[in-house]
mmCIF file of C-alpha atoms in Angstrom:
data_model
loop_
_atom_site.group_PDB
_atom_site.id
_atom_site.type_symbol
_atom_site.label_atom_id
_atom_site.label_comp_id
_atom_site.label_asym_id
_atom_site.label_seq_id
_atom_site.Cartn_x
_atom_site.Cartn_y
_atom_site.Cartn_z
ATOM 1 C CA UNK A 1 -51.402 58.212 -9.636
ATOM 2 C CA UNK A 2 -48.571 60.541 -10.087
ATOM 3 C CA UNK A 3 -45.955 58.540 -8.497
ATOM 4 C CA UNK A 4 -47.015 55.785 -10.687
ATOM 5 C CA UNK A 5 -46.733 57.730 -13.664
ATOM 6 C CA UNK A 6 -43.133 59.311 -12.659
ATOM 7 C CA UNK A 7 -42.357 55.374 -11.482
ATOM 8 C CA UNK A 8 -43.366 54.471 -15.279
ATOM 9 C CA UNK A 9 -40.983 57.309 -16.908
ATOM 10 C CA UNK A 10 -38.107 56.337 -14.627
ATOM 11 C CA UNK A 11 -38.465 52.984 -15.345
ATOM 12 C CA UNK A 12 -38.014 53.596 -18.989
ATOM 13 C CA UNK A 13 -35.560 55.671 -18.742
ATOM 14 C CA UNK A 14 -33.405 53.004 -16.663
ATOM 15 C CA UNK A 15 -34.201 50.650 -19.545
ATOM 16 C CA UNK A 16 -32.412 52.897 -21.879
ATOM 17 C CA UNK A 17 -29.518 53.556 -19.802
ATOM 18 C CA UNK A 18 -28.762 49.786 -19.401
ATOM 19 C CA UNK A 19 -29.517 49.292 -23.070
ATOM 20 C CA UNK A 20 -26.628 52.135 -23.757
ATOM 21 C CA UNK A 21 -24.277 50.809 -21.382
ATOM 22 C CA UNK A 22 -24.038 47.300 -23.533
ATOM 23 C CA UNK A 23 -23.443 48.886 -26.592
ATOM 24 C CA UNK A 24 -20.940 51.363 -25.421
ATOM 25 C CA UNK A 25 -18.904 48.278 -23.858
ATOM 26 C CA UNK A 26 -19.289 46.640 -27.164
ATOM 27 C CA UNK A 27 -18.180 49.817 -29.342
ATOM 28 C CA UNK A 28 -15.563 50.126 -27.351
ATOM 29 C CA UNK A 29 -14.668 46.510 -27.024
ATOM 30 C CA UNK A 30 -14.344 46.827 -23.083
ATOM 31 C CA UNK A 31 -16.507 44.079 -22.034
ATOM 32 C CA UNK A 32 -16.093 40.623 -19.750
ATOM 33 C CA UNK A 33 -17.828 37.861 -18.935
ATOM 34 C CA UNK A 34 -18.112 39.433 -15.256
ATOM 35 C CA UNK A 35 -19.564 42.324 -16.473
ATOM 36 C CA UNK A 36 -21.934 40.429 -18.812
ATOM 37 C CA UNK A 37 -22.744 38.427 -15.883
ATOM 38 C CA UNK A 38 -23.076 41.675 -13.054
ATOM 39 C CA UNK A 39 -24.955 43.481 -15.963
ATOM 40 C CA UNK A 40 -27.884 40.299 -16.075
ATOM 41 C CA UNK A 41 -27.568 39.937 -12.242
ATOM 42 C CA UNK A 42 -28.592 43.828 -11.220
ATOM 43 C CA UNK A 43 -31.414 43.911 -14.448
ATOM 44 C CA UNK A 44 -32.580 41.347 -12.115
ATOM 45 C CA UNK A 45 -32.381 42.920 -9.014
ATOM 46 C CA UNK A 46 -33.773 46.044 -10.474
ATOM 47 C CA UNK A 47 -36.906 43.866 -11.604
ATOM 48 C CA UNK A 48 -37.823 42.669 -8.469
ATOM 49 C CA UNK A 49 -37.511 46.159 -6.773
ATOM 50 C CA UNK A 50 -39.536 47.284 -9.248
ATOM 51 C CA UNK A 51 -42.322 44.245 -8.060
ATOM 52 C CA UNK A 52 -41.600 44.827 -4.311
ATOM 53 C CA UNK A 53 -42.315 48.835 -5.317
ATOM 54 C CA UNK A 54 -45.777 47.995 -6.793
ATOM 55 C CA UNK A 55 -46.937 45.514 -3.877
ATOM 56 C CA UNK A 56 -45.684 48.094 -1.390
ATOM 57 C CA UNK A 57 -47.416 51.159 -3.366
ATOM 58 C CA UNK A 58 -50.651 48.912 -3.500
ATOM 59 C CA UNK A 59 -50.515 47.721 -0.101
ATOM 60 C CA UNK A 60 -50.660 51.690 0.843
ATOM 61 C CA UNK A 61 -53.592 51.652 -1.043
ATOM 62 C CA UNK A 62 -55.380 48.985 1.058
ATOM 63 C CA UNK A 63 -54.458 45.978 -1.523
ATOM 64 C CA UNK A 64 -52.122 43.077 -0.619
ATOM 65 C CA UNK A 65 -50.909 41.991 -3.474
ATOM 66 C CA UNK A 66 -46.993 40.679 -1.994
ATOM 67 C CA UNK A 67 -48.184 37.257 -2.971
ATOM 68 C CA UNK A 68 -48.743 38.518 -6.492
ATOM 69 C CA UNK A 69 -45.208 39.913 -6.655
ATOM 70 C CA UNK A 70 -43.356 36.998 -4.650
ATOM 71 C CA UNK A 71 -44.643 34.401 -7.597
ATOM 72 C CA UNK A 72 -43.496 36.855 -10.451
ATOM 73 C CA UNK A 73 -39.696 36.643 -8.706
ATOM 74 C CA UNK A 74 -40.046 33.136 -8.847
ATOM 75 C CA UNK A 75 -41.231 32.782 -12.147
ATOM 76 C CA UNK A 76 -38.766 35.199 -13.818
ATOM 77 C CA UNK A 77 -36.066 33.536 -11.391
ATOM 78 C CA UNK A 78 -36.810 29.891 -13.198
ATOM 79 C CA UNK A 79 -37.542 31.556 -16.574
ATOM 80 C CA UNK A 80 -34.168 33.114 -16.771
ATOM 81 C CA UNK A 81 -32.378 29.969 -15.085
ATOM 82 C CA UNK A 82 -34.131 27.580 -18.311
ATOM 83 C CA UNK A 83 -33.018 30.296 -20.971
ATOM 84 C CA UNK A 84 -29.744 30.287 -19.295
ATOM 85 C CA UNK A 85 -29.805 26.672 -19.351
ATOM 86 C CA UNK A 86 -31.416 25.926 -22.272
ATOM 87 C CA UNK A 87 -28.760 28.162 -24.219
ATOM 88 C CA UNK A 88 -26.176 26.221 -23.137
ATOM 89 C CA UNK A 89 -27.579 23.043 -23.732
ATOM 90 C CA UNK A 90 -28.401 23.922 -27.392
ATOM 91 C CA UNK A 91 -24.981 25.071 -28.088
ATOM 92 C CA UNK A 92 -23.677 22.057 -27.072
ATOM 93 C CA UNK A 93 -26.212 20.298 -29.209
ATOM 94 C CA UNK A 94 -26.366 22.155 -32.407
ATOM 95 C CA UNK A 95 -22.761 22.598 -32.654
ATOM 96 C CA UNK A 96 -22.200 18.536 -32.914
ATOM 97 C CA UNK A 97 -22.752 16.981 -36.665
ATOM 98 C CA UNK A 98 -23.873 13.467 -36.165
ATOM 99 C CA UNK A 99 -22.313 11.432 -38.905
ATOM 100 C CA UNK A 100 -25.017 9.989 -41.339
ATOM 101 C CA UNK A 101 -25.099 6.959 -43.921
ATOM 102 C CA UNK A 102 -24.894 8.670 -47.237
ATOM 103 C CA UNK A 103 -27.417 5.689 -48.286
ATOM 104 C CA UNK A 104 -30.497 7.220 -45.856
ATOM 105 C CA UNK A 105 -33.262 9.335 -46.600
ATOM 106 C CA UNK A 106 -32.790 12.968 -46.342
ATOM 107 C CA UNK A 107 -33.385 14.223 -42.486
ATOM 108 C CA UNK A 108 -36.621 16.380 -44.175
ATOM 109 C CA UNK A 109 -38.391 13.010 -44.947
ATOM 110 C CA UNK A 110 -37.153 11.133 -42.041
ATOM 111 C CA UNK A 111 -40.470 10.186 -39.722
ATOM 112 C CA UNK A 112 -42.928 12.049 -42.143
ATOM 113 C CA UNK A 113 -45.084 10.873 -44.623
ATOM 114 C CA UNK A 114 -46.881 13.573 -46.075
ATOM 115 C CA UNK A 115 -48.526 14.616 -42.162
ATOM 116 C CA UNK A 116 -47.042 16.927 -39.100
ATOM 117 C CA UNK A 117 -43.310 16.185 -38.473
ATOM 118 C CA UNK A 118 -41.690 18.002 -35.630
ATOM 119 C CA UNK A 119 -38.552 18.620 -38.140
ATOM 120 C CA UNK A 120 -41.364 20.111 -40.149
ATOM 121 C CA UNK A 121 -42.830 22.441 -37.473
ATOM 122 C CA UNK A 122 -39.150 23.852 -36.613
ATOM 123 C CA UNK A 123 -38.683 24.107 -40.587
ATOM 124 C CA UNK A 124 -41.966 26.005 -41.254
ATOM 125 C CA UNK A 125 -41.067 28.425 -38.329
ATOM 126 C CA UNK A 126 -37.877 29.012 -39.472
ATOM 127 C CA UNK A 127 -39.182 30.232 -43.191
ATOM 128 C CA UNK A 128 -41.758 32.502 -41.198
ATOM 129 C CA UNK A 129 -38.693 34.316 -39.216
ATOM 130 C CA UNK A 130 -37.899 35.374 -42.450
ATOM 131 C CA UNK A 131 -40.625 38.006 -42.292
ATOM 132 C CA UNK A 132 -39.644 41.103 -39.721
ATOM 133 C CA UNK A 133 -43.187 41.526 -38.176
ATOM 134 C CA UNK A 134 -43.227 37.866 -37.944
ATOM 135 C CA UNK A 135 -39.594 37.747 -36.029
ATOM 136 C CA UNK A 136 -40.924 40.467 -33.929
ATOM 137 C CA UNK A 137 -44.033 39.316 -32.630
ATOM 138 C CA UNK A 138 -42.144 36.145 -31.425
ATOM 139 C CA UNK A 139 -39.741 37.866 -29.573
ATOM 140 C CA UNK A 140 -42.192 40.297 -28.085
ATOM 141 C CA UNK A 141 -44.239 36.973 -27.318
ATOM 142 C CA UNK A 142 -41.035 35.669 -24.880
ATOM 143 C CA UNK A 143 -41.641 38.644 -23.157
ATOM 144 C CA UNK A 144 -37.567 39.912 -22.568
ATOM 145 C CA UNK A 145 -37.194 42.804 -19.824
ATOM 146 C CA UNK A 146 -37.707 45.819 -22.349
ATOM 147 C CA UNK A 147 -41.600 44.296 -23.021
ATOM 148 C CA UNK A 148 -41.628 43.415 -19.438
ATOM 149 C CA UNK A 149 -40.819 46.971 -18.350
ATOM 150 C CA UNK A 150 -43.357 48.628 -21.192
ATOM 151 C CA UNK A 151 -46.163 46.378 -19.854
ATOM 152 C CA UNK A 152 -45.204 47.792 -16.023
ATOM 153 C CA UNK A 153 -45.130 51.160 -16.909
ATOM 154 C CA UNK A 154 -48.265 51.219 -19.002
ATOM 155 C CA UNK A 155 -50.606 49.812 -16.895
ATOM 156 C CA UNK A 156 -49.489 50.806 -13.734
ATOM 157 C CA UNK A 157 -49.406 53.959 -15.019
ATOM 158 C CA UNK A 158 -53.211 53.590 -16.139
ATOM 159 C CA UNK A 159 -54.768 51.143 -14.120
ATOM 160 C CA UNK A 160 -52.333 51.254 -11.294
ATOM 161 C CA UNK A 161 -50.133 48.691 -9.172
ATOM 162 C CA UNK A 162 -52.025 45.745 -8.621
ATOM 163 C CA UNK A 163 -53.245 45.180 -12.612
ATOM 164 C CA UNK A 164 -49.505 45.767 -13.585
ATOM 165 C CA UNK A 165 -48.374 42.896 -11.641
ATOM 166 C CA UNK A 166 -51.756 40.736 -12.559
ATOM 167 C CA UNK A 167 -50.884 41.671 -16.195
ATOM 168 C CA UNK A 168 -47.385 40.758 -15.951
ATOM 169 C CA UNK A 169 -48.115 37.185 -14.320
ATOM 170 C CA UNK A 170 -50.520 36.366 -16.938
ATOM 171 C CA UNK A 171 -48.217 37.850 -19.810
ATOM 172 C CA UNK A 172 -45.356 35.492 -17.889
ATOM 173 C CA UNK A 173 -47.630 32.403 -17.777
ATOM 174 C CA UNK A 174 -48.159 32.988 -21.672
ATOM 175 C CA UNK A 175 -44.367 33.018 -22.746
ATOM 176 C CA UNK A 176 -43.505 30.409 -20.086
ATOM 177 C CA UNK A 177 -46.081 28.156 -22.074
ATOM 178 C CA UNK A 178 -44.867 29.654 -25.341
ATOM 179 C CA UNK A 179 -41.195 29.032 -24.590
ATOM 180 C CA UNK A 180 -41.426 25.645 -23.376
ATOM 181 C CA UNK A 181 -43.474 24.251 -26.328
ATOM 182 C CA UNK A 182 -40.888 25.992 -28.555
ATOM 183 C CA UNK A 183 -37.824 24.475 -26.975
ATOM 184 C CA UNK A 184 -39.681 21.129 -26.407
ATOM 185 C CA UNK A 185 -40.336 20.778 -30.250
ATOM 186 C CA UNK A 186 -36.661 21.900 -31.079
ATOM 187 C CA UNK A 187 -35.057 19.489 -28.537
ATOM 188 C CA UNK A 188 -37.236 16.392 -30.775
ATOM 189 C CA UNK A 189 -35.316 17.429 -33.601
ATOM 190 C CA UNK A 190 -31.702 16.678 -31.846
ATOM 191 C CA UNK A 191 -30.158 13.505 -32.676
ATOM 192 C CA UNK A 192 -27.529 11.281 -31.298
ATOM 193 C CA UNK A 193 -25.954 11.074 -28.248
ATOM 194 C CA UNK A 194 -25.680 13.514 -25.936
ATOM 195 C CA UNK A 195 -22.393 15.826 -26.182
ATOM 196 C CA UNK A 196 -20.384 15.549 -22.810
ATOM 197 C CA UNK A 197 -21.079 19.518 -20.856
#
């Protein structure tokens, strides 16, 4: 239990050195694309050290539990390629006015008559990002690497190596869904062609 615990307080403590390092490269305007890039690359890296870690520390135990930590790298691995991905593609998007006929309907009433609308999901959950505990919950909800870590730490710290890594898959099935029912709506609200990449 102790090395768990120590493993929990290190692993914070990494999390706030990399946190530091960003904002010292951006107070000091000494940052790159490269280093934005090998910054996101050894978070990574880290990550799935920390996964091998807790399979190994379970598997002294008497628990195999590599499985458990081999799909976690490969759903982190294709939730980070999608954000990745998805970012870029929504750039592209959302940065491109398509040209309307001054004689149409407003875009609001377009395809709704008084139901649902998607346009009128993505509006509604726009007005509740107004709110800060509302903002925060959906960001804690995606599941970034600071909640990742917290989740780690606490419950391998409490209910050791194997229920951190359950935990964390069914934490990372939850924002998975969460994400891609959030992106899916927002992509039915893009219009027009498709902007050349």
């Amino acid at each position: 239990r102790w090395a768990l615990v120590v493993g929990a307080v290190l692993l914070q403590a990494s999390l706030v050195v990399d946190c530091v390092d960003g904002e010292v490269a951006r107070a000091t305007r000494r940052f790159s694309a490269l280093g934005a890039w090998l910054d996101a690359s050894t978070d990574r890296v880290k990550e799935y050290l920390a996964y091998a870690g807790l399979a190994a520390g379970a598997a002294r135990a008497g628990v195999d539990v590599w499985w458990l930590a081999l799909v976690l790298v490969v759903l982190q691995t294709t939730r980070h390629m999608t954000d990745y991905d998805f970012s870029r593609v929504q750039r592209l998007r959302e940065a491109t006015v398509e040209p309307r006929d001054v004689r149409l309907a407003e875009d609001a009433a377009e395809g709704s008559a008084g139901g649902w609308s998607v346009t009128g999901a993505m509006a509604a959950s726009s007005r509740m990002n107004r709110r800060d505990a509302v903002r925060w919950a959906k960001r804690a909800i995606h599941l970034p690497i600071g909640e990742r870590w917290l989740v780690i730490s606490v419950v391998a710290a409490t209910l050791g190596a194997a229920w951190a890594l359950g935990a964390l898959l069914g934490l990372g099935l939850l924002a998975l869904a969460y994400v891609l029912v959030g992106r899916t709506l927002r992509t039915l609200t893009w219009r027009g062609p498709t902007p050349a990449a």
